[in-house]
Short mmCIF file of C-alpha atoms in Angstrom, two decimals:
data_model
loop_
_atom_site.label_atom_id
_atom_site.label_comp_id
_atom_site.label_asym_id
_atom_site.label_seq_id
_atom_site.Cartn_x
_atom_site.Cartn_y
_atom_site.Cartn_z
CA UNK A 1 97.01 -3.43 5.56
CA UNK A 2 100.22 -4.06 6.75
CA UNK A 3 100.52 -6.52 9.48
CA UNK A 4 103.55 -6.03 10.48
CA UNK A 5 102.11 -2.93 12.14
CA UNK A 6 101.41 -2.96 15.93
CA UNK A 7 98.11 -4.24 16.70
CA UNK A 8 97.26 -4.11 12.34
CA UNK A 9 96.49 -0.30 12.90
CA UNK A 10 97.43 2.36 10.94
CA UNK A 11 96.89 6.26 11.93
CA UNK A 12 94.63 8.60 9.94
CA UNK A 13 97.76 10.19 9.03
CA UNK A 14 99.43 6.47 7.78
CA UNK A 15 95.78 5.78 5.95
CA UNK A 16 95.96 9.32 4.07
CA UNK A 17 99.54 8.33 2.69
CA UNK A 18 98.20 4.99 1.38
CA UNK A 19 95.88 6.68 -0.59
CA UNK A 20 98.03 6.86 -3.69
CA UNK A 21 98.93 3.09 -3.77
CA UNK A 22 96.16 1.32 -2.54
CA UNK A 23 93.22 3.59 -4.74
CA UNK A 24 95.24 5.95 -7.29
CA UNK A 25 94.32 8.49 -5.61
CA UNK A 26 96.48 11.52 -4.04
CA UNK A 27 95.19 12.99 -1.13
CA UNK A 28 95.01 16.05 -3.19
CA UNK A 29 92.80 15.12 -5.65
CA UNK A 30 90.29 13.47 -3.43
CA UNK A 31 86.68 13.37 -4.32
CA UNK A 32 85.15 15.72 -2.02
CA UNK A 33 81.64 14.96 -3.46
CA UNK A 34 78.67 13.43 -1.51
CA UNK A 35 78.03 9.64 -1.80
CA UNK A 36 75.93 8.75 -4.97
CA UNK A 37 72.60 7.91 -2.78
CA UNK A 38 72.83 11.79 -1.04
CA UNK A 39 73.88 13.45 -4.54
CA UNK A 40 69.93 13.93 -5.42
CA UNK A 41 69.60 15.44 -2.07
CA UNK A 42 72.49 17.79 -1.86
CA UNK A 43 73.27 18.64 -5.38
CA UNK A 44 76.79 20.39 -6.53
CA UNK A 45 77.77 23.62 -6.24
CA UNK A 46 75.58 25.74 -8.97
CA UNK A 47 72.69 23.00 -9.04
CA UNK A 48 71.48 24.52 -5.74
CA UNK A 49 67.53 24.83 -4.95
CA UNK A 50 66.07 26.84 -1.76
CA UNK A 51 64.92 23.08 -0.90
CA UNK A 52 68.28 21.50 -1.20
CA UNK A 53 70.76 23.13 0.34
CA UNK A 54 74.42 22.17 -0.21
CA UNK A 55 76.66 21.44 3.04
CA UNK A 56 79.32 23.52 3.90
CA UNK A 57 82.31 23.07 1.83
CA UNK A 58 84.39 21.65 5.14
CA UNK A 59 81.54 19.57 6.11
CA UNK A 60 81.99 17.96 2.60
CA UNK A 61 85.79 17.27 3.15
CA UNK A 62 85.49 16.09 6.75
CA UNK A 63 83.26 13.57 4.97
CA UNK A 64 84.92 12.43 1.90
CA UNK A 65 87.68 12.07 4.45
CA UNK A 66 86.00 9.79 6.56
CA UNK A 67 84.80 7.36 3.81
CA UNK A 68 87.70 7.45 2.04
CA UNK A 69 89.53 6.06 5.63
CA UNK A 70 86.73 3.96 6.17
CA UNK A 71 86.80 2.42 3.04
CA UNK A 72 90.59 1.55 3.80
CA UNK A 73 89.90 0.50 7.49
CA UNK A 74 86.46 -0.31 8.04
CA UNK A 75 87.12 -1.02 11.48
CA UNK A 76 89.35 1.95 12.48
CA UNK A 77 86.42 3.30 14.86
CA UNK A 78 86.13 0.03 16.99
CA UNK A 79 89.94 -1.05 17.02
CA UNK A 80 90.16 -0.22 21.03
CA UNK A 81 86.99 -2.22 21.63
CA UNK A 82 88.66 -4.93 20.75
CA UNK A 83 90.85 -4.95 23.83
CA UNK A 84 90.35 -6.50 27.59
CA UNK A 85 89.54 -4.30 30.13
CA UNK A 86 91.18 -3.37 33.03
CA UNK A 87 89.39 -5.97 34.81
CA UNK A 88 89.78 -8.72 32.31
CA UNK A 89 86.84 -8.93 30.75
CA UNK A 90 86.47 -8.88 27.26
CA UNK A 91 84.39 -5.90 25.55
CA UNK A 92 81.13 -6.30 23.28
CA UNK A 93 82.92 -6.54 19.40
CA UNK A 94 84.57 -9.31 18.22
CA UNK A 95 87.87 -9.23 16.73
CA UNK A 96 86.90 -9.19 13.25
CA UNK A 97 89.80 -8.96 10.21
CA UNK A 98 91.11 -5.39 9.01
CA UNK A 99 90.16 -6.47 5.57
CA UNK A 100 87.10 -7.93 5.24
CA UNK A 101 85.59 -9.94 1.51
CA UNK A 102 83.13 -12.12 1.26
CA UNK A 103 83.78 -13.56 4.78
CA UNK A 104 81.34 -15.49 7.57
CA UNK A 105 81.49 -15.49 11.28
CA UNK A 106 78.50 -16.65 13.63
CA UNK A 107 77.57 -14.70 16.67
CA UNK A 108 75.44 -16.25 19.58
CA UNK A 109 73.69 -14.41 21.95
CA UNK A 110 72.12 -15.62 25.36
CA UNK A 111 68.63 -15.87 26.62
CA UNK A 112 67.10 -15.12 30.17
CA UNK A 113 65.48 -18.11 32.25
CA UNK A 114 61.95 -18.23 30.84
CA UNK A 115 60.57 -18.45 34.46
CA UNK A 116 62.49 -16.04 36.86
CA UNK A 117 63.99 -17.22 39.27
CA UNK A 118 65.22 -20.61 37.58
CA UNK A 119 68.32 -21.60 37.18
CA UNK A 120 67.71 -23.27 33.43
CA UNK A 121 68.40 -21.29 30.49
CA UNK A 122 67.64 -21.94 27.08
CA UNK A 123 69.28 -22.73 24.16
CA UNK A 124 71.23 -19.54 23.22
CA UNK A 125 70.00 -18.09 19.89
CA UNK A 126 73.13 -18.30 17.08
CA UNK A 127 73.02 -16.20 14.25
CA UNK A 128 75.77 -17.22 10.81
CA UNK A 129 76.40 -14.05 8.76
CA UNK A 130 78.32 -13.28 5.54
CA UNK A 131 80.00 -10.08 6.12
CA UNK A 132 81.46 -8.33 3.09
CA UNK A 133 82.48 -4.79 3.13
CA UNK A 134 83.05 -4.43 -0.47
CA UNK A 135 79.35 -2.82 -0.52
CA UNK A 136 80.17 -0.59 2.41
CA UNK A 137 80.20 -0.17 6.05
CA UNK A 138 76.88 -1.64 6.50
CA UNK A 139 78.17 -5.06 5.41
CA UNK A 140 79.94 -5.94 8.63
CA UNK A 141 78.44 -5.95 11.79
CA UNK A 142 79.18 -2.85 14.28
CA UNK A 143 79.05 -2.72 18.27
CA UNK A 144 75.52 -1.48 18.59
CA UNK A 145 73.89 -4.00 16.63
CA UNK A 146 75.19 -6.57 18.44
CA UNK A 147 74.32 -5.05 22.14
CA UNK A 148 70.90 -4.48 20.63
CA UNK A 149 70.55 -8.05 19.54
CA UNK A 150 71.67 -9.20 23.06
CA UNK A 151 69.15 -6.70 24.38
CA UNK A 152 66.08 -8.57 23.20
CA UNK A 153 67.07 -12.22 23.30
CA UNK A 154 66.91 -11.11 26.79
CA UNK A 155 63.84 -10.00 26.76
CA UNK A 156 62.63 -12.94 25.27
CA UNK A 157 59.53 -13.95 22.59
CA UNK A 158 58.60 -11.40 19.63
CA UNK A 159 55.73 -13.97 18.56
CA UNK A 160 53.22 -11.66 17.18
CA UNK A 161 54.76 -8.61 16.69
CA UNK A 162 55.50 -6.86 13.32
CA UNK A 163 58.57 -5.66 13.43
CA UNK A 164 61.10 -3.59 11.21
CA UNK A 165 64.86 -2.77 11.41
CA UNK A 166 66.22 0.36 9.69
CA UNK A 167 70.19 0.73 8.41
CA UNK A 168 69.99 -3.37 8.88
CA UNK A 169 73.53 -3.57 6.80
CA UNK A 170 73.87 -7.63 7.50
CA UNK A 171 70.38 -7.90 8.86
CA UNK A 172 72.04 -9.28 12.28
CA UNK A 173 69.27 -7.52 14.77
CA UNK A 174 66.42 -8.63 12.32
CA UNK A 175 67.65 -11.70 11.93
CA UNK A 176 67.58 -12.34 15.57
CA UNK A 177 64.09 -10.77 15.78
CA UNK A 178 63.27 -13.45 13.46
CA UNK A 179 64.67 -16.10 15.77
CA UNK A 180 62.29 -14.58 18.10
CA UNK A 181 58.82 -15.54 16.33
CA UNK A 182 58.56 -11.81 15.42
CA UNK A 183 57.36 -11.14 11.61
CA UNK A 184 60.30 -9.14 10.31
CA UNK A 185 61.42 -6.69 7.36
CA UNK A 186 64.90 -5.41 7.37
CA UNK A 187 65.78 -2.81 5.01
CA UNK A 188 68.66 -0.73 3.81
CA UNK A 189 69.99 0.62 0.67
CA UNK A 190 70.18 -1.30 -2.71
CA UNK A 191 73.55 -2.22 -2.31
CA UNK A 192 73.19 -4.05 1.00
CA UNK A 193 70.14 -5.98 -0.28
CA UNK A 194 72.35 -8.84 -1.69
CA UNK A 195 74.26 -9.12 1.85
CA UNK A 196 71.09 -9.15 3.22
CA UNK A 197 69.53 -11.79 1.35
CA UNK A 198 72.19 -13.99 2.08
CA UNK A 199 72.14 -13.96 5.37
CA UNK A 200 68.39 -14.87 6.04
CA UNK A 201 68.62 -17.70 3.46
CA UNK A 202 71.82 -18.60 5.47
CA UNK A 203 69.71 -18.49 8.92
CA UNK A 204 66.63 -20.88 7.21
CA UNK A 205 64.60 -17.43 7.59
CA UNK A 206 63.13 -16.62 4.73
CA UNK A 207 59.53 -18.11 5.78
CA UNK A 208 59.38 -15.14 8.62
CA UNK A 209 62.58 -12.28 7.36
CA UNK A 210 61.59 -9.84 4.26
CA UNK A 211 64.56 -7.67 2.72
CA UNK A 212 63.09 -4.58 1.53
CA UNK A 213 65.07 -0.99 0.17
CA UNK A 214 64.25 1.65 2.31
CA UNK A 215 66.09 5.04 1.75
CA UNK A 216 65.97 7.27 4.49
CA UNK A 217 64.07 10.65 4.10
CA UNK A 218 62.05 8.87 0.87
CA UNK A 219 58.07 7.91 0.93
CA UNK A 220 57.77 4.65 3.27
CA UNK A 221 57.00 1.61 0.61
CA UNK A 222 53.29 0.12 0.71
CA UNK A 223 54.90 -3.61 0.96
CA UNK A 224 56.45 -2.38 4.67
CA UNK A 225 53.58 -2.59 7.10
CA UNK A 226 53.07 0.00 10.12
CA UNK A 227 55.58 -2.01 12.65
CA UNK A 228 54.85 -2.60 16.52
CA UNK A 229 58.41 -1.96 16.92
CA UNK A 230 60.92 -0.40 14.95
CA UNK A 231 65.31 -1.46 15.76
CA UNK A 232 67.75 0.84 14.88
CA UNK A 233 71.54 0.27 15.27
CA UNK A 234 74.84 2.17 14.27
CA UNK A 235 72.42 4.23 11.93
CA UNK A 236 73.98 7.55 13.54
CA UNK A 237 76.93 8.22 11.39
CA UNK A 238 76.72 9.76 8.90
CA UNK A 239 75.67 13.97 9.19
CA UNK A 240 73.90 15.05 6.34
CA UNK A 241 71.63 11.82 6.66
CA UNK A 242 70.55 13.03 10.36
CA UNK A 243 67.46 14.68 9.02
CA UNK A 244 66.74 12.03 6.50
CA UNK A 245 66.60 9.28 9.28
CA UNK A 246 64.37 11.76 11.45
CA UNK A 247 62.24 12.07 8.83
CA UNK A 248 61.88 8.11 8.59
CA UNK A 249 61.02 7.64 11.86
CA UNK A 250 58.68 10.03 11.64
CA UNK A 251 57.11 8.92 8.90
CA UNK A 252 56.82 5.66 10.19
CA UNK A 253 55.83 6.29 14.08
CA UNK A 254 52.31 7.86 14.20
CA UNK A 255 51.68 7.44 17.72
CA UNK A 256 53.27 5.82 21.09
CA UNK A 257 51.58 2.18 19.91
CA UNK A 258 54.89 1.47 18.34
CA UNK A 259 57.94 1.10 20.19
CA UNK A 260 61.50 2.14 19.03
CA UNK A 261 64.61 0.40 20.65
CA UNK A 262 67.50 2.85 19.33
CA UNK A 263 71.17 1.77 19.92
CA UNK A 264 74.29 4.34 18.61
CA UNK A 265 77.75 4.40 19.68
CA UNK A 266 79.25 8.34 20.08
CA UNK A 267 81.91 8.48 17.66
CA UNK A 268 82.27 12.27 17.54
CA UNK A 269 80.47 15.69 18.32
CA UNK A 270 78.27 16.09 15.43
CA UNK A 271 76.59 13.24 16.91
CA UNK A 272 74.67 15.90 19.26
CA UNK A 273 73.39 17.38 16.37
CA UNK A 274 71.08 14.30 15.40
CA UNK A 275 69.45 14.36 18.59
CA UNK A 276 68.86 18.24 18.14
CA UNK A 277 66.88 17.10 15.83
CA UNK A 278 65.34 13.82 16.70
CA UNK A 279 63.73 15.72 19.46
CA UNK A 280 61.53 18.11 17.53
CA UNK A 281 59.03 15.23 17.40
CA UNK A 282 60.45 12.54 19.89
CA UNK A 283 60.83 12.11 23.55
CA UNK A 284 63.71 9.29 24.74
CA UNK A 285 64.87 7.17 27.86
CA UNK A 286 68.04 5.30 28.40
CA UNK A 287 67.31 1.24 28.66
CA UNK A 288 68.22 0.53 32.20
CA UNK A 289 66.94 -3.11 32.56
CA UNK A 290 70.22 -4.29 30.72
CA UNK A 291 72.58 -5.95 33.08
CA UNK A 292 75.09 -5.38 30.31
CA UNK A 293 74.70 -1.83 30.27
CA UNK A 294 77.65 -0.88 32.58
CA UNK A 295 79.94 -2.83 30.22
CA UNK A 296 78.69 -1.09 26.75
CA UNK A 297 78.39 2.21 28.31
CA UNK A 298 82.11 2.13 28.82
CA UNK A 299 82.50 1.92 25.31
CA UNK A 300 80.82 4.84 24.60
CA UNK A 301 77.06 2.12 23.61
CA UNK A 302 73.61 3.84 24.32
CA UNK A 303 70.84 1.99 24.29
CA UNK A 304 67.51 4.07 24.51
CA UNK A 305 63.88 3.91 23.63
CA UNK A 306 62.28 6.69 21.55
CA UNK A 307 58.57 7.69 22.12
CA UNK A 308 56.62 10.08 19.60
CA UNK A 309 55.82 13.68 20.88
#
């Protein structure tokens, strides 16, 4: 990216134009097909079934379009947060670089008093992560997952509790879960597992963190055991995986014994339609015991918990 370029940020318009240099590709001739891991699921034109429907042909390019930018700028939907508010303060992400490979920041996030009241806090809990988004978006970490990881330090000890993170990308919540006593599987995609692994052998967690692949909308693996409470973060993104994610939680919530902390940032309309769904067979409520809430909420941050119908 050129950083000569006021604030390193090109417009969708300036990211379509680098197409041809940077990937050999005119924005012509993109490839309007689905991601390999949705292919099976929404097969090409001609190779339909009754029980696989394919998405509307401007669906497909609004799509391609956005991973194609993404893939250029994998940061171009939290450039603003980057930025001081009005009142000073600083928002929720930090800056992290345009262009990210093989890379490692560390992230800290603070606890509560463990007697209310007092004024002595512990030790915050810090979290070292390789971030790489050669494997894809998931390999960096994204505004939600960190305002859900600052969510329960808060709320303190997980000793006990089974718990399992969906979409974990760099395992950040997890790994903080972990930190928390909590017995932990984060899970994602094949190509994320490596990322993954990294990170909880970076974080000396490997006696209490599993990495497990998990593909949204597929049968729930024997080796990942019914969780006392499921974390989900920047998992709403992506459209025609909506009803594949509603169909994991599903799968994996039988009853209200198992809580879900759910954390999404509203980066554009379709977003609605996820919820459309979610609510065939949940109920939700906004987190308001967050004394950071009014600051993520300005960015756009929900945190909420889900409940099974």
């Amino acid at each position: 990216m050129d950083s000569s370029h006021p604030r390193g940020r090109l417009s969708a318009d300036e990211l379509i134009r680098c197409l041809t240099p940077r990937t050999g590709l005119r924005p012509c001739s993109l490839d309007l097909s689905l991601p390999p891991r949705y292919r099976s699921r929404f097969p090409p034109r001609g190779c339909r079934t009754p029980a696989a429907p394919h998405p509307h042909p401007w669906l497909m390019l609004d799509l391609a379009l956005e991973e194609k930018l993404d893939e250029l700028d994998p940061l171009r939907h939290l450039r603003d947060d980057a930025d001081p508010d009005e009142d000073g303060s600083v928002r929720i992400v930090p800056v992290q670089p345009p262009s990210i490979r093989n890379q490692s920041i560390e992230l800290s996030f603070h606890r509560a008093p463990a007697i209310q009241g007092h004024t002595e806090v512990p030790a915050p809990i810090t979290v070292n992560l390789s971030v790489d988004a050669s494997p894809g978006c998931g390999g960096i970490t994204w505004p939600a997952g960190e305002v859900l990881s600052s969510y329960i330090t808060r709320k303190g000890s997980l000793k006990g509790k089974v718990v399992l993170e969906l979409g974990s990308g760099t395992g950040l919540v997890g790994l903080v879960a972990g930190h928390l006593g909590a017995r932990v599987w984060i899970t994602d995609q094949a190509p994320l597992l490596d990322i993954m692994k990294r990170n909880v052998d970076l974080n000396k967690l490997a006696d209490s963190v599993t990495v497990a692949e998990l593909n949204w909308g597929e049968p729930i693996p024997d080796s990942i055991p019914t969780p006392d409470l499921i974390l989900a973060a920047d998992c709403v993104y992506f459209e025609p995986a909506f009803p594949l994610l509603v169909q994991t939680l599903t799968d994996l919530v039988a009853d209200a014994s198992t809580e879900v902390l759910f954390c999404y940032k509203k980066r554009r309309k379709a977003d609605k339609r996820f919820f459309t769904l979610l609510k065939k067979a949940f109920i939700w409520d906004p987190i308001t015991d967050d004394p950071q809430r009014e600051v993520y909420s300005r960015d756009a941050i929900s945190l909420l918990r889900l409940l099974r119908k």
